[in-house]
PDB file of C-alpha atoms in Angstrom:
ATOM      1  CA  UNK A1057     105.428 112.250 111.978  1.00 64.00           C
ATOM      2  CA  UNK A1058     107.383 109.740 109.760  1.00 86.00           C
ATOM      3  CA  UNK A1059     105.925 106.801 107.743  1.00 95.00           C
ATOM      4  CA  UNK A1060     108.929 106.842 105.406  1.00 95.00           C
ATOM      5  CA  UNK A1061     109.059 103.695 103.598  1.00 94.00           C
ATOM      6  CA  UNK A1062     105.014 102.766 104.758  1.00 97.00           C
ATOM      7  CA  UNK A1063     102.661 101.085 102.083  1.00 98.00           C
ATOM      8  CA  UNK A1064      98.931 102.167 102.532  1.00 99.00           C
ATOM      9  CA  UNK A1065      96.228 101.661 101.546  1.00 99.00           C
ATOM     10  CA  UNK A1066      92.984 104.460 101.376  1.00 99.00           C
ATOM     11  CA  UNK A1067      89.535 103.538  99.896  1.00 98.00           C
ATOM     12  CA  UNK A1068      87.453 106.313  98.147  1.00 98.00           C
ATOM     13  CA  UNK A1069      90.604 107.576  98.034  1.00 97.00           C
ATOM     14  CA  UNK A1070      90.335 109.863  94.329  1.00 97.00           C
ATOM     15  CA  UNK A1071      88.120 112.798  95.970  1.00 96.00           C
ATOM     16  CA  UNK A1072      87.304 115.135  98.754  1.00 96.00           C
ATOM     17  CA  UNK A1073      88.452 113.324 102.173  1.00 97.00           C
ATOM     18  CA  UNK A1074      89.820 110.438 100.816  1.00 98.00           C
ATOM     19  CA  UNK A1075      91.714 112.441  98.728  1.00 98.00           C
ATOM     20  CA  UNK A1076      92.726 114.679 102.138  1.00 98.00           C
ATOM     21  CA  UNK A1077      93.947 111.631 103.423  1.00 98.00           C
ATOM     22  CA  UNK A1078      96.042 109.766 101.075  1.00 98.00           C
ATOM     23  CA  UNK A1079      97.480 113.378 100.555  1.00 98.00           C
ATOM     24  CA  UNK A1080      98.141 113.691 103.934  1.00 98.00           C
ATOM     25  CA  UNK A1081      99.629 109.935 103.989  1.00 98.00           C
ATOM     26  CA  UNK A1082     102.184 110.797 100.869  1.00 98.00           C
ATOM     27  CA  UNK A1083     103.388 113.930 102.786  1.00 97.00           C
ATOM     28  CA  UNK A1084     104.884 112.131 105.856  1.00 97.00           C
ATOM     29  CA  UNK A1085     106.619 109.545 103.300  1.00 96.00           C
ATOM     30  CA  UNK A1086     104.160 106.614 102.650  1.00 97.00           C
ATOM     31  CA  UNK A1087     103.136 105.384  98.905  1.00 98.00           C
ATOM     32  CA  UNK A1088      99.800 105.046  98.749  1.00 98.00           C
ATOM     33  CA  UNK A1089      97.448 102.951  96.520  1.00 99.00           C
ATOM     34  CA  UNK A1090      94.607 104.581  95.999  1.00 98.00           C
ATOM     35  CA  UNK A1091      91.054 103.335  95.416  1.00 99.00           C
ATOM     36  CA  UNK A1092      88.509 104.248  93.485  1.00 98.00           C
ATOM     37  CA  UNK A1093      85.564 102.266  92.397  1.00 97.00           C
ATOM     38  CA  UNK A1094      84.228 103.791  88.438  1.00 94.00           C
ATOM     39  CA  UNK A1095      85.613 107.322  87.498  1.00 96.00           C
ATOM     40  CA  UNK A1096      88.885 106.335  85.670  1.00 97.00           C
ATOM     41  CA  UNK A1097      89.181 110.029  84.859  1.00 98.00           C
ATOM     42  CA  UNK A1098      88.919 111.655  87.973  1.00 97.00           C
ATOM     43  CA  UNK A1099      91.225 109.297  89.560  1.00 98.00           C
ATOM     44  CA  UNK A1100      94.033 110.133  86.944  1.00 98.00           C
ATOM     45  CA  UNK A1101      93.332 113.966  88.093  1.00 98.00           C
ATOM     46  CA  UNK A1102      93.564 112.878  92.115  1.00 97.00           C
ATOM     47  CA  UNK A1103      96.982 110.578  90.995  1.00 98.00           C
ATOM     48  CA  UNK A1104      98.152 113.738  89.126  1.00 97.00           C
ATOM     49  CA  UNK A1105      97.499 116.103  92.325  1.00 97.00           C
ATOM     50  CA  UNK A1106      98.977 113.437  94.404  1.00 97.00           C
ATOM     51  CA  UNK A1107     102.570 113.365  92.269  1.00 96.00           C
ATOM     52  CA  UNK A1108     102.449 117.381  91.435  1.00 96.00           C
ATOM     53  CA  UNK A1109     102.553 117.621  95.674  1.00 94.00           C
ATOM     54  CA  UNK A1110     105.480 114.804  95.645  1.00 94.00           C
ATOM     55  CA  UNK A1111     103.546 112.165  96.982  1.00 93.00           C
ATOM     56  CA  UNK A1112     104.261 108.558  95.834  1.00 96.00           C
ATOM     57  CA  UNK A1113     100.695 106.870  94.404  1.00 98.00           C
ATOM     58  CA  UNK A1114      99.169 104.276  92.416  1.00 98.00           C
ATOM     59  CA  UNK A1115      95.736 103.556  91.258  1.00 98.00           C
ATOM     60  CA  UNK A1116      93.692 100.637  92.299  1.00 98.00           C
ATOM     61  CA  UNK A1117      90.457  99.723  90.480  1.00 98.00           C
ATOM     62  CA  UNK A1118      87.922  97.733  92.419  1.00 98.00           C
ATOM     63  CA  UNK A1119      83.839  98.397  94.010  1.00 98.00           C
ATOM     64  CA  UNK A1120      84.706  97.931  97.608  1.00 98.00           C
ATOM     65  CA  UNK A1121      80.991  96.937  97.945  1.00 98.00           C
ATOM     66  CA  UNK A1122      81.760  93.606  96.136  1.00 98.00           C
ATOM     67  CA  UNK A1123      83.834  91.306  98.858  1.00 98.00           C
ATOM     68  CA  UNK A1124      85.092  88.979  95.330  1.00 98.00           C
ATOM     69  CA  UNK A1125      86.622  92.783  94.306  1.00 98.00           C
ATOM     70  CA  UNK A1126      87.712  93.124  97.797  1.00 98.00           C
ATOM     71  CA  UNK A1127      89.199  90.066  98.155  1.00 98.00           C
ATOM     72  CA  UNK A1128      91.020  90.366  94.479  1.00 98.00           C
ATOM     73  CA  UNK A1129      92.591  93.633  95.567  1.00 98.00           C
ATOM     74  CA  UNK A1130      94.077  92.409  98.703  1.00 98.00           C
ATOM     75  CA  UNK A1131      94.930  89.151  96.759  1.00 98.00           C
ATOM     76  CA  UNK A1132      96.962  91.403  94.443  1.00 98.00           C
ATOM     77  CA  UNK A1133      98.806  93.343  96.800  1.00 98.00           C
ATOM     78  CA  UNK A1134      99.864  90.678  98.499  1.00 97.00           C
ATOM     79  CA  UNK A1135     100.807  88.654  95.192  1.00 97.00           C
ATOM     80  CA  UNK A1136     103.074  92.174  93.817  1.00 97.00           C
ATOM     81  CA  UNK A1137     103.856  93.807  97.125  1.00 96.00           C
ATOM     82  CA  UNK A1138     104.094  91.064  99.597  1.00 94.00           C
ATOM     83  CA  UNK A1139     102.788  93.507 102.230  1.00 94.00           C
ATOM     84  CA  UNK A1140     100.580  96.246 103.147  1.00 98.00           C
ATOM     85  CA  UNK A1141     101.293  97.734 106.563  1.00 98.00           C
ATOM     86  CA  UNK A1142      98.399 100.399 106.833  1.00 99.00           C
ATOM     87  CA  UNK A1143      94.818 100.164 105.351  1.00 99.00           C
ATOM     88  CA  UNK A1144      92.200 103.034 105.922  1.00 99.00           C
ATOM     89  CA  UNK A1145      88.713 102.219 105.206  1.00 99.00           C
ATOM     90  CA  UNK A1146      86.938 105.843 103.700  1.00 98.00           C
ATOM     91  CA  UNK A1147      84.890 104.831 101.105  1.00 97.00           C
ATOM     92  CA  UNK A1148      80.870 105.683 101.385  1.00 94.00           C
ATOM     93  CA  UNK A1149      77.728 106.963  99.813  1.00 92.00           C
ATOM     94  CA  UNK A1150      74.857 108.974 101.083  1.00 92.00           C
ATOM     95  CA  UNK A1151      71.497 108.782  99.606  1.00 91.00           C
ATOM     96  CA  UNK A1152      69.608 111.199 101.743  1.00 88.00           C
ATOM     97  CA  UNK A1153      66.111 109.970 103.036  1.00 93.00           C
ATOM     98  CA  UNK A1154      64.330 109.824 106.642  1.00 93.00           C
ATOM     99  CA  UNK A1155      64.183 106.321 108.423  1.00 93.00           C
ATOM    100  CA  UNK A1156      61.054 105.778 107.340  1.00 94.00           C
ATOM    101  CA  UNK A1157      61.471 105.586 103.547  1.00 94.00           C
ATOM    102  CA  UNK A1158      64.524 104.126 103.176  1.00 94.00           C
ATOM    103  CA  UNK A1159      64.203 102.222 100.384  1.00 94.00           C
ATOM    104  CA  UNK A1160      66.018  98.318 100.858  1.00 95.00           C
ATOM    105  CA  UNK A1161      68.167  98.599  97.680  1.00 95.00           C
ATOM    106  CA  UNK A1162      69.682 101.778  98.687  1.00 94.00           C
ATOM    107  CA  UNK A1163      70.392 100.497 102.475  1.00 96.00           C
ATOM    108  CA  UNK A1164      71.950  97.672 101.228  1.00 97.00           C
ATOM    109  CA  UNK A1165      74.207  99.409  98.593  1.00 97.00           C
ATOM    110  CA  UNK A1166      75.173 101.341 101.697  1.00 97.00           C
ATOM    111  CA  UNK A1167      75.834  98.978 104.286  1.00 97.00           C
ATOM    112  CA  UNK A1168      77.792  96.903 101.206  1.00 98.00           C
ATOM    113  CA  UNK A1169      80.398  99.914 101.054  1.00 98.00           C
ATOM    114  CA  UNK A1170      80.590 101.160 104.424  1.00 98.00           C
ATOM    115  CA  UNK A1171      81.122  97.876 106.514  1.00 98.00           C
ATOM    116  CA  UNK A1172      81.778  95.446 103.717  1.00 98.00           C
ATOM    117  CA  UNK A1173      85.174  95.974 103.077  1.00 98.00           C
ATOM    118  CA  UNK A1174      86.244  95.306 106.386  1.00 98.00           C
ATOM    119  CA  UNK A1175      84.135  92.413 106.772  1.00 98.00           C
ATOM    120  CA  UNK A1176      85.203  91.054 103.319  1.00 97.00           C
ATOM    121  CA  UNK A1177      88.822  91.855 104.084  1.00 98.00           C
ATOM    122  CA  UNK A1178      89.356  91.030 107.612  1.00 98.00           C
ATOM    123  CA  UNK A1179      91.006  87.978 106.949  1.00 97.00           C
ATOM    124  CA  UNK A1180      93.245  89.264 104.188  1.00 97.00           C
ATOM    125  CA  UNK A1181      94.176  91.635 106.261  1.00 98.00           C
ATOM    126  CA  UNK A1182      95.091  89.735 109.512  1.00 96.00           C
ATOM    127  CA  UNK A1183      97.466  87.963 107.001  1.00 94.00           C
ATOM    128  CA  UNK A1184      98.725  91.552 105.007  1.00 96.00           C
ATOM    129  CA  UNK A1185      99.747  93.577 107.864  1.00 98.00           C
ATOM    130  CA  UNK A1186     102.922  93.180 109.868  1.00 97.00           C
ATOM    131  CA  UNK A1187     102.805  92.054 113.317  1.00 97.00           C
ATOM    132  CA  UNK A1188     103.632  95.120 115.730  1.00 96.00           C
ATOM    133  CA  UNK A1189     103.005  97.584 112.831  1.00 97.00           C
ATOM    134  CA  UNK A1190     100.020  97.464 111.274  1.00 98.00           C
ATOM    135  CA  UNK A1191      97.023  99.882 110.917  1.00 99.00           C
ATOM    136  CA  UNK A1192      93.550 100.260 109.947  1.00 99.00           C
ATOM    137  CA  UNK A1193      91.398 102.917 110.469  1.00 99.00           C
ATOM    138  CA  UNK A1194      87.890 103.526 109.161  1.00 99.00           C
ATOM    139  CA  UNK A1195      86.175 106.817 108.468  1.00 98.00           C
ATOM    140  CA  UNK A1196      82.989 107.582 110.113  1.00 97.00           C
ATOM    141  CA  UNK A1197      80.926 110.360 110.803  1.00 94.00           C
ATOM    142  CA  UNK A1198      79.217 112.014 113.844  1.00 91.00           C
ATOM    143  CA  UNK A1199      75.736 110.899 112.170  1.00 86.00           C
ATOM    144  CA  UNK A1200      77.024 107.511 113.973  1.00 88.00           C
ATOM    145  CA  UNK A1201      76.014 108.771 117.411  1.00 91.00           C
ATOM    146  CA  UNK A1202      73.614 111.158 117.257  1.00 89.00           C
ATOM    147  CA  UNK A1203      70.300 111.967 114.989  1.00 89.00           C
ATOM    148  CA  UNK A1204      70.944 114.146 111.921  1.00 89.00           C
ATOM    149  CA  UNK A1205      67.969 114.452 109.175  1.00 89.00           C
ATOM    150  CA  UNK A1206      67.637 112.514 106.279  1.00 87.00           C
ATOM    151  CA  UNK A1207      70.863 110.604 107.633  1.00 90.00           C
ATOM    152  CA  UNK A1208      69.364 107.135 109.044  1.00 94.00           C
ATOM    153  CA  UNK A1209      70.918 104.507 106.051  1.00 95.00           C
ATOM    154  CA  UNK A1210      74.567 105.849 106.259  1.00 95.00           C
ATOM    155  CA  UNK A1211      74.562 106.976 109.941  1.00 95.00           C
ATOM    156  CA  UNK A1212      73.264 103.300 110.906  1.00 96.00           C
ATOM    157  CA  UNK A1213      76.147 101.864 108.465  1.00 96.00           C
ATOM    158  CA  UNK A1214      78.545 104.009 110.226  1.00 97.00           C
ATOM    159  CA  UNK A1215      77.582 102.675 113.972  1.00 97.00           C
ATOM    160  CA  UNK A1216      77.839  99.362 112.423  1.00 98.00           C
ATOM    161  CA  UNK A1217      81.255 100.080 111.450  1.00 98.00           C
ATOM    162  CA  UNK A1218      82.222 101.452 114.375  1.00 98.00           C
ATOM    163  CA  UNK A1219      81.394  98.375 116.255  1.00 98.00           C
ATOM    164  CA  UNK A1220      83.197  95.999 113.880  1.00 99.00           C
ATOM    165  CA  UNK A1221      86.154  98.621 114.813  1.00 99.00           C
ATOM    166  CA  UNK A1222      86.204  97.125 118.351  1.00 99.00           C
ATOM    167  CA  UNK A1223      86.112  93.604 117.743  1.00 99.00           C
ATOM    168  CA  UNK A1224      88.595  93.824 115.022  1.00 99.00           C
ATOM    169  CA  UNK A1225      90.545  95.402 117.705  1.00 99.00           C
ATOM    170  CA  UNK A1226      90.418  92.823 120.088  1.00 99.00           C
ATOM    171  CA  UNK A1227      91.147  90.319 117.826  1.00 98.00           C
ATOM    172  CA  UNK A1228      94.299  91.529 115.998  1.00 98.00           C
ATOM    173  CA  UNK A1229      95.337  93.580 119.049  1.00 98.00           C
ATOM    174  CA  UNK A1230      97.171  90.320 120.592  1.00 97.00           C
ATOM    175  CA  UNK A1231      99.521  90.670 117.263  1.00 97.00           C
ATOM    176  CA  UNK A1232     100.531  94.890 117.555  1.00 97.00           C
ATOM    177  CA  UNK A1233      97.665  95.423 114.828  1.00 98.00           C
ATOM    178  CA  UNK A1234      95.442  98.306 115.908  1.00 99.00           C
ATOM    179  CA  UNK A1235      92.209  99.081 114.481  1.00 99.00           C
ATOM    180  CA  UNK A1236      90.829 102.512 115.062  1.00 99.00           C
ATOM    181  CA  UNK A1237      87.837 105.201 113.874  1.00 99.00           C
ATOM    182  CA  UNK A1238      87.829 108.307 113.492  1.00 99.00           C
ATOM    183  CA  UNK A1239      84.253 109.889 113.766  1.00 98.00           C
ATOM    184  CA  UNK A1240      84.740 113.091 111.071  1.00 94.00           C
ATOM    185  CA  UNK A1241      82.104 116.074 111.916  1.00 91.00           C
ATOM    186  CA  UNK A1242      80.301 117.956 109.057  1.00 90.00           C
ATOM    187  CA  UNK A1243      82.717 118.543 106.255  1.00 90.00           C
ATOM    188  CA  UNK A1244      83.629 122.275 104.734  1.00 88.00           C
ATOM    189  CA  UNK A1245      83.546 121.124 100.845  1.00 80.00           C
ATOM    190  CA  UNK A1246      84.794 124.808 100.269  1.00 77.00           C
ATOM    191  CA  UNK A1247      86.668 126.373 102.606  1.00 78.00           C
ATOM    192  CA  UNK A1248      87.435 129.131 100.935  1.00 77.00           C
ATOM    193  CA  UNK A1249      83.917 130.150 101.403  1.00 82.00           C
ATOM    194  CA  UNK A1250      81.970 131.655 104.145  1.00 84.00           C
ATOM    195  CA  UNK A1251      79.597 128.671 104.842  1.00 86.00           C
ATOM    196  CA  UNK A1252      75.677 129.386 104.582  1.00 85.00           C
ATOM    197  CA  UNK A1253      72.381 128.223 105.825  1.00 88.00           C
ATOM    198  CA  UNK A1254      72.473 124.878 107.768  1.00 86.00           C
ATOM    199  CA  UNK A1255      76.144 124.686 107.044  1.00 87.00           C
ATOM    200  CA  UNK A1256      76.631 128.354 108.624  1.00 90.00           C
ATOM    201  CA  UNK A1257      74.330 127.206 111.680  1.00 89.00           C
ATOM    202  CA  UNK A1258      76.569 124.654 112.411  1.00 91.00           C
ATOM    203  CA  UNK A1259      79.794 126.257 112.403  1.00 90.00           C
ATOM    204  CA  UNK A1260      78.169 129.042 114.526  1.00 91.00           C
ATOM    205  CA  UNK A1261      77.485 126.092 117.427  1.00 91.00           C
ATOM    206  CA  UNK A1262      80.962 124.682 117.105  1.00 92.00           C
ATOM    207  CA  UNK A1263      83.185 125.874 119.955  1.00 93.00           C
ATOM    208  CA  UNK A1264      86.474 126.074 117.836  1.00 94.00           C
ATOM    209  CA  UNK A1265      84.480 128.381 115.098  1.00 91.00           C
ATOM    210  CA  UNK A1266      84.367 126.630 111.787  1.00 93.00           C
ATOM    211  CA  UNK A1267      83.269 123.749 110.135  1.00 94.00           C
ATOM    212  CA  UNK A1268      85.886 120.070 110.075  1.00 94.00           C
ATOM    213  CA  UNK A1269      88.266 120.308 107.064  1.00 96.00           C
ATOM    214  CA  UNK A1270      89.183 117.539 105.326  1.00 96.00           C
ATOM    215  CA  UNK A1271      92.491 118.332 106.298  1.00 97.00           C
ATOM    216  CA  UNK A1272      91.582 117.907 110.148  1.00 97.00           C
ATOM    217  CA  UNK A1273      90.574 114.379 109.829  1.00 98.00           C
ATOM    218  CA  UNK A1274      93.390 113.787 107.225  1.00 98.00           C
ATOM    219  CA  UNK A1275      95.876 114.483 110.285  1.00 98.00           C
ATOM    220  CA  UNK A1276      94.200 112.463 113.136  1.00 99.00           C
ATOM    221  CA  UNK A1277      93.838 109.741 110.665  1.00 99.00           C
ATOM    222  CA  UNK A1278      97.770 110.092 109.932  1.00 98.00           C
ATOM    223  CA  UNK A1279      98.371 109.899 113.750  1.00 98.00           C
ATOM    224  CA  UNK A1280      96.758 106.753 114.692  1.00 99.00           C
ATOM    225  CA  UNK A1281      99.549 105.327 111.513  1.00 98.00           C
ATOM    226  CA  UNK A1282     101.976 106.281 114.321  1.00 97.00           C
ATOM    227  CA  UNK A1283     104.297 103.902 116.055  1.00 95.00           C
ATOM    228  CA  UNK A1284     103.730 106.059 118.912  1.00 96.00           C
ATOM    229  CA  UNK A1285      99.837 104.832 118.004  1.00 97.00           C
ATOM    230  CA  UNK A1286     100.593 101.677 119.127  1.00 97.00           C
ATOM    231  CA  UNK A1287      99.022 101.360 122.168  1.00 98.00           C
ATOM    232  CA  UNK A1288      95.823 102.711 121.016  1.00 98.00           C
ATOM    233  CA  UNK A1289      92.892  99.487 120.470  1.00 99.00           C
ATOM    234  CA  UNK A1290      89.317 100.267 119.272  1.00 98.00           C
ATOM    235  CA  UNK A1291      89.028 103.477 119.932  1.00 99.00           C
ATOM    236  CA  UNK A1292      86.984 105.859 117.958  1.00 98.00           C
ATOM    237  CA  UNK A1293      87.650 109.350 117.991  1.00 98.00           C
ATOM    238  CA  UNK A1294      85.597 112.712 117.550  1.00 97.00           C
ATOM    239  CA  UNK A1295      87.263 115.087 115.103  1.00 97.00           C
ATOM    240  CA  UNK A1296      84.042 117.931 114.805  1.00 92.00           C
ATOM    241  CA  UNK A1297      85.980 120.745 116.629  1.00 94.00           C
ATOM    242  CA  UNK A1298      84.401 120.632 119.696  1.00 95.00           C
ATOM    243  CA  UNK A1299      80.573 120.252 118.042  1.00 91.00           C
ATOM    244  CA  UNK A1300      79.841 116.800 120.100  1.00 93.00           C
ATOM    245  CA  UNK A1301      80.452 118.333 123.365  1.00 92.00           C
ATOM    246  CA  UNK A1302      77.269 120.982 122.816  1.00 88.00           C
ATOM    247  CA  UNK A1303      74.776 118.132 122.159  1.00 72.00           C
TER     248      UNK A1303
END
């Protein structure tokens, strides 16, 4: 895969998958521009990881959750770069509770960061990315599509964003944009590690034998930035291993 010359960019992009990701991005030739919403310190240790691996990377400060922020970063971009030819939507929270005490404030705050951006940016990016060649794909989970405890807010947000995945697709698919999802399974934070309790449980069910890296997402993410991508239009697709299929 080669997206030599390829501006992108990856929200939540300073830590853990959207770190995977932009990582991932760098490595097949694109410079990324990496969001991050608050920790100015952490995302000079993810820009410093980025450039020690060779990757190309910037910093961009902005709460996703805000669509004025949203709308100012894509604003800039356009203003300094005059393009942006691949966006991937990662950022998200989790604020475990069951559906029935989800408290307002934190579903909002949720919803604000998980579909937001897309809805706040659509329109930017119709305009941003080239005609033929441009890509978005959002991060979601597997808590999308089935029950998983204490998961209701962000699981509900991710459905949501799912569905905005297919008729963004439809409507920039006319111009060679594609929008895609890719639905990640439950994450190995430390894979270095034997996982244990819940986390052991699940790997134990999945058919491939382990839990989802970050680094398996980070690839089928990469893949959809394909040209040979092109022809794929609001799909969403399972990267959990196998673990969907014994459900």
């Amino acid at each position: 895969m080669d997206l030599t010359d390829r501006l992108a960019l990856v929200t939540g992009g300073t830590r853990g998958l959207g770190l995977a990701i932009a990582g991932r991005l760098c490595s097949l030739g694109c410079e990324v521009l990496v969001n991050y919403a608050h920790d100015d310190a952490g995302a000079e240790e993810a820009l410093e990881a980025l450039g020690a691996a060779g990757g190309k990377a910037s910093l961009v400060r902005a709460d996703v959750a805000d669509p004025d922020q949203v709308r100012a970063m894509l604003d800039d971009i356009e203003r300094d770069r005059g393009r942006l030819d691949i966006f991937v939507h990662n950022a998200g929270i989790h604020r475990p509770a069951p559906a029935t005490a989800i408290s307002r404030e934190a579903y909002d705050r949720i919803t604000a960061l998980v579909v937001g951006p897309l809805v706040s940016g659509a329109g930017h990016l119709a305009r941003l990315l080239p005609a033929g060649t441009g890509r978005v794909v959002a991060v979601s989970s597997t808590g999308a599509r089935r029950a998983v405890p204490d998961y209701a807010a962000l699981g509900s947000a991710k459905a949501a964003l799912e569905s905005l995945v297919r008729y963004l697709a439809v409507e920039l698919a006319g111009r060679g944009i594609t929008v895609n999802a890719v639905r990640a399974g439950k994450l190995d934070k430390d894979p270095g590690s034997a996982p244990s309790g819940p986390a052991a449980r699940v790997a134990a069910r999945t058919p491939a034998g382990r839990l989802t890296r970050p680094g398996d997402v980070a690839d089928v993410v990469a893949m959809l930035c394909r040209a040979e991508a092109g022809w794929i239009h609001g799909e969403t697709i399972t990267v959990d291993g196998g673990l969907h299929l014994m459900t």
